[in-house]
């Protein structure tokens, strides 16, 4: 089951974000939860329609493709934060991804009452014409006294709280399945042709994809530019040699697979054993099915379906290699032409650890919980830190 979690706060550090991240980690064997942010969204303005902006459309597509949505809201002035209200305005203006979508409402706050009034208002908004979400009744999860609720590993401490949260989430899974029955079967995404048996406009035909010298044969057949030949790009003019220098110098491993699921390019010239993800020259030209073990094909198909359908523009996967000094992430980024048509995958692979360590060294920061949090009594109530809160947008503790 694929769920979306919406952080109902635009604070840099939020207990509601922490709660959703805990749910995603704790219940990963029950469902997949992708946590979405709203802090970079434009403020709703019906005179300046930004429905088609990448930020709004990204959330629109993710909600459409999800089985259900969990919204975690703090409480500001006895209601939901302005940033969350603005998001819901966008999602009920010209687009309606929440219509008939199962939604669960949760919230975290400083005091015992939790975000009860905000949750009540949020339920009313979700029931409004134009939104028309299917809000799960009852099962109100109100995480109060949130400052003391999490341990040093950002896990909930109180066993009774965990048990109640588990019950609510399992009830939501049942609610999602009931909604699916009521609405009929969802559209089934087309099966991916991982063996690339078809052709697209850029396919070089008449050459065996599995040939070790596919590159040389395809280059000869197409009379491809090479060496000092110039290539006119949309924002520059480079020789083929310059393009190779440029791409090879990238601080990540790049792989290009076209929309026919054919592996066409990778940028590193090192030996496969020295790469974060092994690639060999003989693989270039292969279908994606021939580049993966049989056990990985189902996962590869799922990734491509998400990108091709527009459900997401990027899928990220941490791939541990039992090397503690590395944190390797595979990013599968959808590529599109000028008209927005899906054109394949740019897979870029990075070891994030050196970048994070450099950043921490430069800034003097540490990977610990911050002080800027969302709270309950005021949008700026703090213990020396600004927070999103509950009763007064400028009240001081």
mmCIF file of C-alpha atoms in Angstrom:
data_model
loop_
_atom_site.group_PDB
_atom_site.id
_atom_site.type_symbol
_atom_site.label_atom_id
_atom_site.label_comp_id
_atom_site.label_asym_id
_atom_site.label_seq_id
_atom_site.Cartn_x
_atom_site.Cartn_y
_atom_site.Cartn_z
ATOM 1 C CA UNK A 1 0.000 0.000 0.000
ATOM 2 C CA UNK A 2 1.384 3.407 -1.014
ATOM 3 C CA UNK A 3 0.544 6.326 1.281
ATOM 4 C CA UNK A 4 1.458 10.010 1.196
ATOM 5 C CA UNK A 5 2.187 11.949 4.401
ATOM 6 C CA UNK A 6 1.745 15.732 4.274
ATOM 7 C CA UNK A 7 3.656 17.812 6.818
ATOM 8 C CA UNK A 8 1.125 20.481 7.797
ATOM 9 C CA UNK A 9 3.820 22.935 8.843
ATOM 10 C CA UNK A 10 6.300 25.126 7.002
ATOM 11 C CA UNK A 11 8.637 25.325 10.010
ATOM 12 C CA UNK A 12 12.197 24.216 9.360
ATOM 13 C CA UNK A 13 11.928 21.700 12.193
ATOM 14 C CA UNK A 14 8.533 20.228 13.026
ATOM 15 C CA UNK A 15 7.255 17.638 15.470
ATOM 16 C CA UNK A 16 4.545 16.789 12.935
ATOM 17 C CA UNK A 17 7.255 16.040 10.384
ATOM 18 C CA UNK A 18 8.996 13.948 13.035
ATOM 19 C CA UNK A 19 5.775 12.029 13.668
ATOM 20 C CA UNK A 20 5.312 11.240 9.970
ATOM 21 C CA UNK A 21 8.954 10.188 9.642
ATOM 22 C CA UNK A 22 8.504 7.884 12.636
ATOM 23 C CA UNK A 23 5.407 6.340 11.038
ATOM 24 C CA UNK A 24 7.266 5.814 7.760
ATOM 25 C CA UNK A 25 10.089 4.042 9.611
ATOM 26 C CA UNK A 26 8.083 2.101 12.191
ATOM 27 C CA UNK A 27 5.395 0.748 9.843
ATOM 28 C CA UNK A 28 7.395 0.202 6.653
ATOM 29 C CA UNK A 29 6.391 -3.474 6.663
ATOM 30 C CA UNK A 30 2.700 -2.505 6.544
ATOM 31 C CA UNK A 31 2.849 0.250 3.924
ATOM 32 C CA UNK A 32 5.138 2.713 2.150
ATOM 33 C CA UNK A 33 4.793 6.312 3.362
ATOM 34 C CA UNK A 34 6.360 9.155 1.376
ATOM 35 C CA UNK A 35 6.561 12.384 3.396
ATOM 36 C CA UNK A 36 5.802 15.579 1.445
ATOM 37 C CA UNK A 37 6.751 19.130 2.426
ATOM 38 C CA UNK A 38 4.681 22.301 1.938
ATOM 39 C CA UNK A 39 7.251 24.890 3.012
ATOM 40 C CA UNK A 40 8.271 25.876 -0.530
ATOM 41 C CA UNK A 41 4.757 26.192 -1.997
ATOM 42 C CA UNK A 42 3.483 29.564 -3.265
ATOM 43 C CA UNK A 43 0.776 31.250 -1.201
ATOM 44 C CA UNK A 44 -2.661 30.672 -2.707
ATOM 45 C CA UNK A 45 -3.863 33.572 -4.850
ATOM 46 C CA UNK A 46 -6.727 32.994 -7.269
ATOM 47 C CA UNK A 47 -5.612 36.031 -9.293
ATOM 48 C CA UNK A 48 -2.182 34.474 -9.834
ATOM 49 C CA UNK A 49 -2.956 30.884 -10.777
ATOM 50 C CA UNK A 50 0.119 28.711 -10.169
ATOM 51 C CA UNK A 51 -1.686 25.388 -10.399
ATOM 52 C CA UNK A 52 0.666 24.258 -13.172
ATOM 53 C CA UNK A 53 3.833 25.155 -11.262
ATOM 54 C CA UNK A 54 6.214 22.219 -10.647
ATOM 55 C CA UNK A 55 5.710 22.485 -6.877
ATOM 56 C CA UNK A 56 1.903 22.174 -7.009
ATOM 57 C CA UNK A 57 1.901 19.584 -9.781
ATOM 58 C CA UNK A 58 4.414 17.389 -7.945
ATOM 59 C CA UNK A 59 2.059 17.096 -4.955
ATOM 60 C CA UNK A 60 -0.938 16.724 -7.280
ATOM 61 C CA UNK A 61 0.637 13.726 -9.066
ATOM 62 C CA UNK A 62 1.830 12.076 -5.851
ATOM 63 C CA UNK A 63 -1.617 12.287 -4.233
ATOM 64 C CA UNK A 64 -3.307 10.962 -7.377
ATOM 65 C CA UNK A 65 -1.069 7.908 -7.473
ATOM 66 C CA UNK A 66 -1.279 7.189 -3.724
ATOM 67 C CA UNK A 67 -3.751 4.822 -2.094
ATOM 68 C CA UNK A 68 -4.312 7.224 0.787
ATOM 69 C CA UNK A 69 -3.087 10.402 2.487
ATOM 70 C CA UNK A 70 -2.108 11.135 6.099
ATOM 71 C CA UNK A 71 -2.077 14.836 7.067
ATOM 72 C CA UNK A 72 -0.209 15.823 10.244
ATOM 73 C CA UNK A 73 -1.205 19.271 11.479
ATOM 74 C CA UNK A 74 -0.110 21.501 14.342
ATOM 75 C CA UNK A 75 -2.529 24.114 15.703
ATOM 76 C CA UNK A 76 -2.230 27.877 15.155
ATOM 77 C CA UNK A 77 -4.776 30.196 16.763
ATOM 78 C CA UNK A 78 -7.215 27.292 17.275
ATOM 79 C CA UNK A 79 -6.996 26.215 13.624
ATOM 80 C CA UNK A 80 -4.613 24.791 11.011
ATOM 81 C CA UNK A 81 -1.513 26.720 9.860
ATOM 82 C CA UNK A 82 -1.854 29.152 6.964
ATOM 83 C CA UNK A 83 0.592 27.129 4.859
ATOM 84 C CA UNK A 84 -1.588 24.007 5.090
ATOM 85 C CA UNK A 85 -4.750 25.983 4.336
ATOM 86 C CA UNK A 86 -3.000 27.455 1.290
ATOM 87 C CA UNK A 87 -2.105 23.976 0.021
ATOM 88 C CA UNK A 88 -5.710 22.820 0.366
ATOM 89 C CA UNK A 89 -6.858 25.901 -1.563
ATOM 90 C CA UNK A 90 -4.552 24.958 -4.454
ATOM 91 C CA UNK A 91 -5.789 21.364 -4.329
ATOM 92 C CA UNK A 92 -9.421 22.467 -4.674
ATOM 93 C CA UNK A 93 -9.080 25.349 -7.169
ATOM 94 C CA UNK A 94 -8.451 23.881 -10.640
ATOM 95 C CA UNK A 95 -7.271 20.432 -9.587
ATOM 96 C CA UNK A 96 -8.951 18.017 -7.187
ATOM 97 C CA UNK A 97 -6.572 15.158 -6.302
ATOM 98 C CA UNK A 98 -8.126 14.691 -2.851
ATOM 99 C CA UNK A 99 -11.592 14.008 -4.265
ATOM 100 C CA UNK A 100 -12.691 10.546 -3.033
ATOM 101 C CA UNK A 101 -9.177 9.988 -1.673
ATOM 102 C CA UNK A 102 -8.996 8.294 1.769
ATOM 103 C CA UNK A 103 -7.468 10.733 4.271
ATOM 104 C CA UNK A 104 -6.365 10.271 7.880
ATOM 105 C CA UNK A 105 -5.844 13.289 10.162
ATOM 106 C CA UNK A 106 -3.215 13.281 12.922
ATOM 107 C CA UNK A 107 -1.383 15.964 14.877
ATOM 108 C CA UNK A 108 1.328 16.687 17.428
ATOM 109 C CA UNK A 109 1.491 19.537 19.924
ATOM 110 C CA UNK A 110 3.013 20.698 23.205
ATOM 111 C CA UNK A 111 0.067 20.299 25.568
ATOM 112 C CA UNK A 112 -2.379 17.574 26.555
ATOM 113 C CA UNK A 113 -5.244 18.705 24.312
ATOM 114 C CA UNK A 114 -3.049 18.253 21.301
ATOM 115 C CA UNK A 115 -4.148 19.744 18.000
ATOM 116 C CA UNK A 116 -7.796 18.787 18.590
ATOM 117 C CA UNK A 117 -9.343 22.047 17.381
ATOM 118 C CA UNK A 118 -7.069 22.168 14.336
ATOM 119 C CA UNK A 119 -7.960 18.578 13.497
ATOM 120 C CA UNK A 120 -11.676 19.386 13.770
ATOM 121 C CA UNK A 121 -11.296 22.326 11.385
ATOM 122 C CA UNK A 122 -9.175 20.261 9.019
ATOM 123 C CA UNK A 123 -11.879 17.591 8.833
ATOM 124 C CA UNK A 124 -14.435 20.289 7.978
ATOM 125 C CA UNK A 125 -12.190 21.663 5.215
ATOM 126 C CA UNK A 126 -11.580 18.211 3.759
ATOM 127 C CA UNK A 127 -15.370 17.679 3.599
ATOM 128 C CA UNK A 128 -15.896 20.943 1.674
ATOM 129 C CA UNK A 129 -17.094 20.978 -1.959
ATOM 130 C CA UNK A 130 -14.066 21.088 -4.219
ATOM 131 C CA UNK A 131 -12.004 19.039 -1.768
ATOM 132 C CA UNK A 132 -14.406 16.128 -1.184
ATOM 133 C CA UNK A 133 -11.892 13.885 0.532
ATOM 134 C CA UNK A 134 -12.985 10.655 2.191
ATOM 135 C CA UNK A 135 -11.953 11.432 5.780
ATOM 136 C CA UNK A 136 -11.666 8.461 8.114
ATOM 137 C CA UNK A 137 -14.073 9.002 11.038
ATOM 138 C CA UNK A 138 -12.967 8.594 14.637
ATOM 139 C CA UNK A 139 -9.451 7.268 15.277
ATOM 140 C CA UNK A 140 -8.275 10.710 16.394
ATOM 141 C CA UNK A 141 -4.550 10.507 17.057
ATOM 142 C CA UNK A 142 -3.582 13.539 19.151
ATOM 143 C CA UNK A 143 0.053 13.422 20.258
ATOM 144 C CA UNK A 144 0.255 15.796 23.217
ATOM 145 C CA UNK A 145 3.241 16.763 25.369
ATOM 146 C CA UNK A 146 5.273 16.169 22.254
ATOM 147 C CA UNK A 147 8.513 17.576 23.660
ATOM 148 C CA UNK A 148 8.741 14.523 25.907
ATOM 149 C CA UNK A 149 7.170 12.025 23.476
ATOM 150 C CA UNK A 150 10.275 11.060 21.464
ATOM 151 C CA UNK A 151 13.545 9.500 22.603
ATOM 152 C CA UNK A 152 17.021 10.398 21.353
ATOM 153 C CA UNK A 153 16.484 8.209 18.263
ATOM 154 C CA UNK A 154 13.237 10.016 17.380
ATOM 155 C CA UNK A 155 11.110 7.015 18.363
ATOM 156 C CA UNK A 156 7.960 7.322 20.446
ATOM 157 C CA UNK A 157 8.663 6.328 24.045
ATOM 158 C CA UNK A 158 5.235 5.503 25.476
ATOM 159 C CA UNK A 159 4.106 1.963 24.634
ATOM 160 C CA UNK A 160 0.389 2.799 25.028
ATOM 161 C CA UNK A 161 0.788 5.653 22.551
ATOM 162 C CA UNK A 162 2.482 3.328 20.069
ATOM 163 C CA UNK A 163 -0.278 0.754 20.475
ATOM 164 C CA UNK A 164 -2.988 3.354 19.874
ATOM 165 C CA UNK A 165 -1.162 4.724 16.831
ATOM 166 C CA UNK A 166 -0.808 1.177 15.479
ATOM 167 C CA UNK A 167 -4.524 0.582 15.900
ATOM 168 C CA UNK A 168 -5.393 3.850 14.138
ATOM 169 C CA UNK A 169 -3.076 3.095 11.222
ATOM 170 C CA UNK A 170 -4.383 -0.448 10.806
ATOM 171 C CA UNK A 171 -7.922 0.944 10.822
ATOM 172 C CA UNK A 172 -6.861 3.426 8.149
ATOM 173 C CA UNK A 173 -5.512 0.596 6.000
ATOM 174 C CA UNK A 174 -8.922 -1.101 6.289
ATOM 175 C CA UNK A 175 -10.593 2.223 5.432
ATOM 176 C CA UNK A 176 -8.421 2.569 2.313
ATOM 177 C CA UNK A 177 -9.323 -0.945 1.175
ATOM 178 C CA UNK A 178 -13.038 -0.265 1.756
ATOM 179 C CA UNK A 179 -12.759 2.910 -0.308
ATOM 180 C CA UNK A 180 -11.103 0.954 -3.122
ATOM 181 C CA UNK A 181 -14.017 -1.508 -3.171
ATOM 182 C CA UNK A 182 -16.548 1.345 -3.239
ATOM 183 C CA UNK A 183 -14.779 3.136 -6.105
ATOM 184 C CA UNK A 184 -14.014 0.078 -8.189
ATOM 185 C CA UNK A 185 -10.587 -1.056 -9.416
ATOM 186 C CA UNK A 186 -7.849 1.514 -9.948
ATOM 187 C CA UNK A 187 -6.336 1.945 -13.404
ATOM 188 C CA UNK A 188 -3.555 -0.597 -13.917
ATOM 189 C CA UNK A 189 -0.299 0.886 -15.147
ATOM 190 C CA UNK A 190 0.925 -0.686 -18.395
ATOM 191 C CA UNK A 191 3.518 -3.401 -17.993
ATOM 192 C CA UNK A 192 7.029 -2.228 -18.795
ATOM 193 C CA UNK A 193 8.898 -3.812 -21.691
ATOM 194 C CA UNK A 194 12.211 -4.164 -19.871
ATOM 195 C CA UNK A 195 13.612 -6.196 -22.779
ATOM 196 C CA UNK A 196 13.179 -3.168 -25.083
ATOM 197 C CA UNK A 197 11.624 -5.252 -27.868
ATOM 198 C CA UNK A 198 9.929 -2.217 -29.396
ATOM 199 C CA UNK A 199 11.450 0.859 -30.987
ATOM 200 C CA UNK A 200 11.293 4.604 -30.471
ATOM 201 C CA UNK A 201 12.342 7.436 -32.764
ATOM 202 C CA UNK A 202 15.960 7.267 -31.539
ATOM 203 C CA UNK A 203 16.385 3.483 -31.616
ATOM 204 C CA UNK A 204 19.288 2.319 -33.794
ATOM 205 C CA UNK A 205 17.760 -0.671 -35.547
ATOM 206 C CA UNK A 206 19.484 -3.647 -37.102
ATOM 207 C CA UNK A 207 22.116 -4.064 -34.381
ATOM 208 C CA UNK A 208 22.038 -6.695 -31.657
ATOM 209 C CA UNK A 209 21.447 -4.913 -28.341
ATOM 210 C CA UNK A 210 23.495 -7.545 -26.522
ATOM 211 C CA UNK A 211 26.574 -7.122 -28.725
ATOM 212 C CA UNK A 212 29.688 -6.145 -26.762
ATOM 213 C CA UNK A 213 30.595 -3.709 -29.541
ATOM 214 C CA UNK A 214 27.075 -2.236 -29.833
ATOM 215 C CA UNK A 215 28.494 1.274 -29.343
ATOM 216 C CA UNK A 216 30.969 0.957 -32.208
ATOM 217 C CA UNK A 217 28.395 -0.596 -34.547
ATOM 218 C CA UNK A 218 25.698 1.961 -33.714
ATOM 219 C CA UNK A 219 28.159 4.844 -34.034
ATOM 220 C CA UNK A 220 29.262 3.667 -37.487
ATOM 221 C CA UNK A 221 25.692 3.142 -38.705
ATOM 222 C CA UNK A 222 24.512 6.597 -37.574
ATOM 223 C CA UNK A 223 27.745 8.370 -38.572
ATOM 224 C CA UNK A 224 27.813 9.763 -35.034
ATOM 225 C CA UNK A 225 29.791 12.886 -34.201
ATOM 226 C CA UNK A 226 33.027 12.212 -32.356
ATOM 227 C CA UNK A 227 36.277 13.727 -31.144
ATOM 228 C CA UNK A 228 36.568 17.392 -32.183
ATOM 229 C CA UNK A 229 33.176 17.474 -33.956
ATOM 230 C CA UNK A 230 30.973 20.235 -32.568
ATOM 231 C CA UNK A 231 27.557 19.537 -31.017
ATOM 232 C CA UNK A 232 25.024 22.358 -30.768
ATOM 233 C CA UNK A 233 23.204 22.097 -27.435
ATOM 234 C CA UNK A 234 20.223 24.173 -26.324
ATOM 235 C CA UNK A 235 22.476 26.276 -24.083
ATOM 236 C CA UNK A 236 25.933 25.896 -25.562
ATOM 237 C CA UNK A 237 28.308 24.619 -28.233
ATOM 238 C CA UNK A 238 30.750 21.865 -27.282
ATOM 239 C CA UNK A 239 32.867 19.293 -29.040
ATOM 240 C CA UNK A 240 32.232 15.631 -28.312
ATOM 241 C CA UNK A 241 35.549 15.558 -26.451
ATOM 242 C CA UNK A 242 34.433 18.493 -24.287
ATOM 243 C CA UNK A 243 31.142 16.763 -23.544
ATOM 244 C CA UNK A 244 33.060 13.670 -22.412
ATOM 245 C CA UNK A 245 35.384 15.759 -20.206
ATOM 246 C CA UNK A 246 32.394 17.550 -18.709
ATOM 247 C CA UNK A 247 30.310 14.451 -17.987
ATOM 248 C CA UNK A 248 33.243 12.375 -16.727
ATOM 249 C CA UNK A 249 34.119 15.092 -14.207
ATOM 250 C CA UNK A 250 30.684 15.003 -12.575
ATOM 251 C CA UNK A 251 30.976 14.067 -8.855
ATOM 252 C CA UNK A 252 28.464 11.274 -9.340
ATOM 253 C CA UNK A 253 27.903 8.274 -11.570
ATOM 254 C CA UNK A 254 25.452 9.024 -14.377
ATOM 255 C CA UNK A 255 23.499 6.438 -16.351
ATOM 256 C CA UNK A 256 21.123 7.166 -19.249
ATOM 257 C CA UNK A 257 18.296 4.794 -20.213
ATOM 258 C CA UNK A 258 15.854 5.923 -22.916
ATOM 259 C CA UNK A 259 12.045 5.656 -22.884
ATOM 260 C CA UNK A 260 12.357 2.343 -24.735
ATOM 261 C CA UNK A 261 14.188 0.939 -21.655
ATOM 262 C CA UNK A 262 17.509 0.650 -23.468
ATOM 263 C CA UNK A 263 20.733 1.456 -21.563
ATOM 264 C CA UNK A 264 22.638 3.963 -23.719
ATOM 265 C CA UNK A 265 25.351 5.684 -21.675
ATOM 266 C CA UNK A 266 27.349 5.929 -18.446
ATOM 267 C CA UNK A 267 29.914 8.572 -17.618
ATOM 268 C CA UNK A 268 32.711 6.955 -15.596
ATOM 269 C CA UNK A 269 35.766 5.408 -17.229
ATOM 270 C CA UNK A 270 37.020 3.550 -14.126
ATOM 271 C CA UNK A 271 36.902 -0.187 -13.637
ATOM 272 C CA UNK A 272 33.532 -1.630 -12.618
ATOM 273 C CA UNK A 273 34.918 -2.862 -9.276
ATOM 274 C CA UNK A 274 35.855 0.709 -8.323
ATOM 275 C CA UNK A 275 32.415 2.179 -9.049
ATOM 276 C CA UNK A 276 29.569 2.751 -6.617
ATOM 277 C CA UNK A 277 27.411 0.769 -9.051
ATOM 278 C CA UNK A 278 29.290 -1.451 -11.493
ATOM 279 C CA UNK A 279 28.943 -0.661 -15.211
ATOM 280 C CA UNK A 280 30.945 -2.144 -18.108
ATOM 281 C CA UNK A 281 31.398 -0.941 -21.708
ATOM 282 C CA UNK A 282 29.842 -4.149 -23.033
ATOM 283 C CA UNK A 283 26.544 -3.319 -21.279
ATOM 284 C CA UNK A 284 25.978 -0.155 -23.326
ATOM 285 C CA UNK A 285 23.136 -0.811 -25.749
ATOM 286 C CA UNK A 286 21.621 -3.612 -23.636
ATOM 287 C CA UNK A 287 17.981 -3.632 -22.609
ATOM 288 C CA UNK A 288 17.389 -2.841 -18.931
ATOM 289 C CA UNK A 289 16.316 -6.457 -18.403
ATOM 290 C CA UNK A 290 19.800 -7.588 -19.420
ATOM 291 C CA UNK A 291 21.436 -5.071 -17.058
ATOM 292 C CA UNK A 292 19.684 -6.388 -13.946
ATOM 293 C CA UNK A 293 19.442 -9.752 -12.222
ATOM 294 C CA UNK A 294 16.066 -11.451 -12.493
ATOM 295 C CA UNK A 295 15.334 -10.719 -8.817
ATOM 296 C CA UNK A 296 15.597 -6.958 -9.434
ATOM 297 C CA UNK A 297 13.288 -6.714 -12.471
ATOM 298 C CA UNK A 298 10.071 -6.218 -10.500
ATOM 299 C CA UNK A 299 11.606 -3.306 -8.590
ATOM 300 C CA UNK A 300 13.022 -1.801 -11.776
ATOM 301 C CA UNK A 301 9.602 -2.000 -13.437
ATOM 302 C CA UNK A 302 7.961 -0.262 -10.465
ATOM 303 C CA UNK A 303 10.481 2.607 -10.604
ATOM 304 C CA UNK A 304 9.951 3.123 -14.340
ATOM 305 C CA UNK A 305 6.156 2.994 -13.965
ATOM 306 C CA UNK A 306 6.279 5.727 -11.319
ATOM 307 C CA UNK A 307 8.422 7.963 -13.541
ATOM 308 C CA UNK A 308 6.639 7.265 -16.828
ATOM 309 C CA UNK A 309 3.157 7.783 -15.302
ATOM 310 C CA UNK A 310 4.133 11.076 -13.668
ATOM 311 C CA UNK A 311 3.431 9.766 -10.158
ATOM 312 C CA UNK A 312 6.829 11.180 -9.214
ATOM 313 C CA UNK A 313 9.768 12.824 -10.969
ATOM 314 C CA UNK A 314 12.400 11.128 -8.838
ATOM 315 C CA UNK A 315 12.745 7.882 -6.894
ATOM 316 C CA UNK A 316 15.585 7.712 -4.358
ATOM 317 C CA UNK A 317 16.953 4.509 -2.879
ATOM 318 C CA UNK A 318 19.716 4.087 -0.297
ATOM 319 C CA UNK A 319 21.796 1.059 -1.258
ATOM 320 C CA UNK A 320 23.960 -0.080 1.681
ATOM 321 C CA UNK A 321 27.210 -1.798 0.742
ATOM 322 C CA UNK A 322 28.467 -2.618 4.252
ATOM 323 C CA UNK A 323 30.971 0.224 3.942
ATOM 324 C CA UNK A 324 30.412 2.489 6.982
ATOM 325 C CA UNK A 325 32.321 5.419 5.466
ATOM 326 C CA UNK A 326 29.866 5.620 2.559
ATOM 327 C CA UNK A 327 26.160 6.456 2.234
ATOM 328 C CA UNK A 328 25.274 5.537 -1.352
ATOM 329 C CA UNK A 329 22.034 6.833 -2.859
ATOM 330 C CA UNK A 330 20.624 5.875 -6.273
ATOM 331 C CA UNK A 331 18.480 8.688 -7.716
ATOM 332 C CA UNK A 332 16.211 7.781 -10.629
ATOM 333 C CA UNK A 333 15.253 11.085 -12.268
ATOM 334 C CA UNK A 334 12.627 11.236 -15.021
ATOM 335 C CA UNK A 335 13.679 13.074 -18.201
ATOM 336 C CA UNK A 336 11.198 14.959 -20.385
ATOM 337 C CA UNK A 337 11.252 16.743 -23.726
ATOM 338 C CA UNK A 338 10.144 20.344 -24.254
ATOM 339 C CA UNK A 339 6.510 19.225 -24.417
ATOM 340 C CA UNK A 340 6.709 17.325 -21.134
ATOM 341 C CA UNK A 341 6.781 13.842 -22.686
ATOM 342 C CA UNK A 342 8.661 11.160 -20.754
ATOM 343 C CA UNK A 343 12.009 10.473 -22.443
ATOM 344 C CA UNK A 344 13.792 8.097 -20.081
ATOM 345 C CA UNK A 345 15.780 7.950 -16.868
ATOM 346 C CA UNK A 346 18.837 9.789 -15.635
ATOM 347 C CA UNK A 347 20.125 7.598 -12.820
ATOM 348 C CA UNK A 348 22.698 9.477 -10.784
ATOM 349 C CA UNK A 349 24.483 7.720 -7.933
ATOM 350 C CA UNK A 350 26.206 9.567 -5.101
ATOM 351 C CA UNK A 351 28.032 8.879 -1.896
ATOM 352 C CA UNK A 352 26.401 11.557 0.261
ATOM 353 C CA UNK A 353 28.605 11.139 3.318
ATOM 354 C CA UNK A 354 31.570 13.293 2.160
ATOM 355 C CA UNK A 355 29.186 16.098 1.126
ATOM 356 C CA UNK A 356 27.362 16.024 4.469
ATOM 357 C CA UNK A 357 30.625 15.915 6.430
ATOM 358 C CA UNK A 358 32.004 18.866 4.429
ATOM 359 C CA UNK A 359 28.815 20.853 5.057
ATOM 360 C CA UNK A 360 28.915 20.154 8.802
ATOM 361 C CA UNK A 361 32.581 21.127 8.964
ATOM 362 C CA UNK A 362 31.982 24.383 7.084
ATOM 363 C CA UNK A 363 28.947 25.426 9.104
ATOM 364 C CA UNK A 364 29.874 24.029 12.494
ATOM 365 C CA UNK A 365 26.507 22.301 12.672
ATOM 366 C CA UNK A 366 25.822 18.812 13.965
ATOM 367 C CA UNK A 367 23.386 16.070 12.996
ATOM 368 C CA UNK A 368 21.199 16.422 16.061
ATOM 369 C CA UNK A 369 17.603 17.517 16.689
ATOM 370 C CA UNK A 370 17.220 21.252 16.229
ATOM 371 C CA UNK A 371 15.478 23.747 18.468
ATOM 372 C CA UNK A 372 13.110 25.242 15.867
ATOM 373 C CA UNK A 373 9.999 23.127 16.258
ATOM 374 C CA UNK A 374 6.291 23.323 15.694
ATOM 375 C CA UNK A 375 4.342 23.604 18.898
ATOM 376 C CA UNK A 376 0.996 24.387 20.376
ATOM 377 C CA UNK A 377 0.538 27.729 21.999
ATOM 378 C CA UNK A 378 1.929 30.245 19.494
ATOM 379 C CA UNK A 379 3.534 30.534 16.092
ATOM 380 C CA UNK A 380 6.564 32.002 17.851
ATOM 381 C CA UNK A 381 6.351 30.612 21.388
ATOM 382 C CA UNK A 382 9.769 29.228 22.152
ATOM 383 C CA UNK A 383 12.518 28.235 24.456
ATOM 384 C CA UNK A 384 14.886 30.638 22.614
ATOM 385 C CA UNK A 385 13.580 29.410 19.249
ATOM 386 C CA UNK A 386 10.783 30.289 16.841
ATOM 387 C CA UNK A 387 8.133 27.611 16.432
ATOM 388 C CA UNK A 388 4.829 26.997 14.729
ATOM 389 C CA UNK A 389 2.218 26.896 17.436
ATOM 390 C CA UNK A 390 -1.368 27.162 18.504
ATOM 391 C CA UNK A 391 -2.869 30.216 20.126
ATOM 392 C CA UNK A 392 -1.153 33.446 19.102
ATOM 393 C CA UNK A 393 0.940 34.211 16.053
ATOM 394 C CA UNK A 394 3.242 36.495 18.037
ATOM 395 C CA UNK A 395 2.717 35.512 21.684
ATOM 396 C CA UNK A 396 5.940 35.011 23.632
ATOM 397 C CA UNK A 397 6.529 32.459 26.355
#
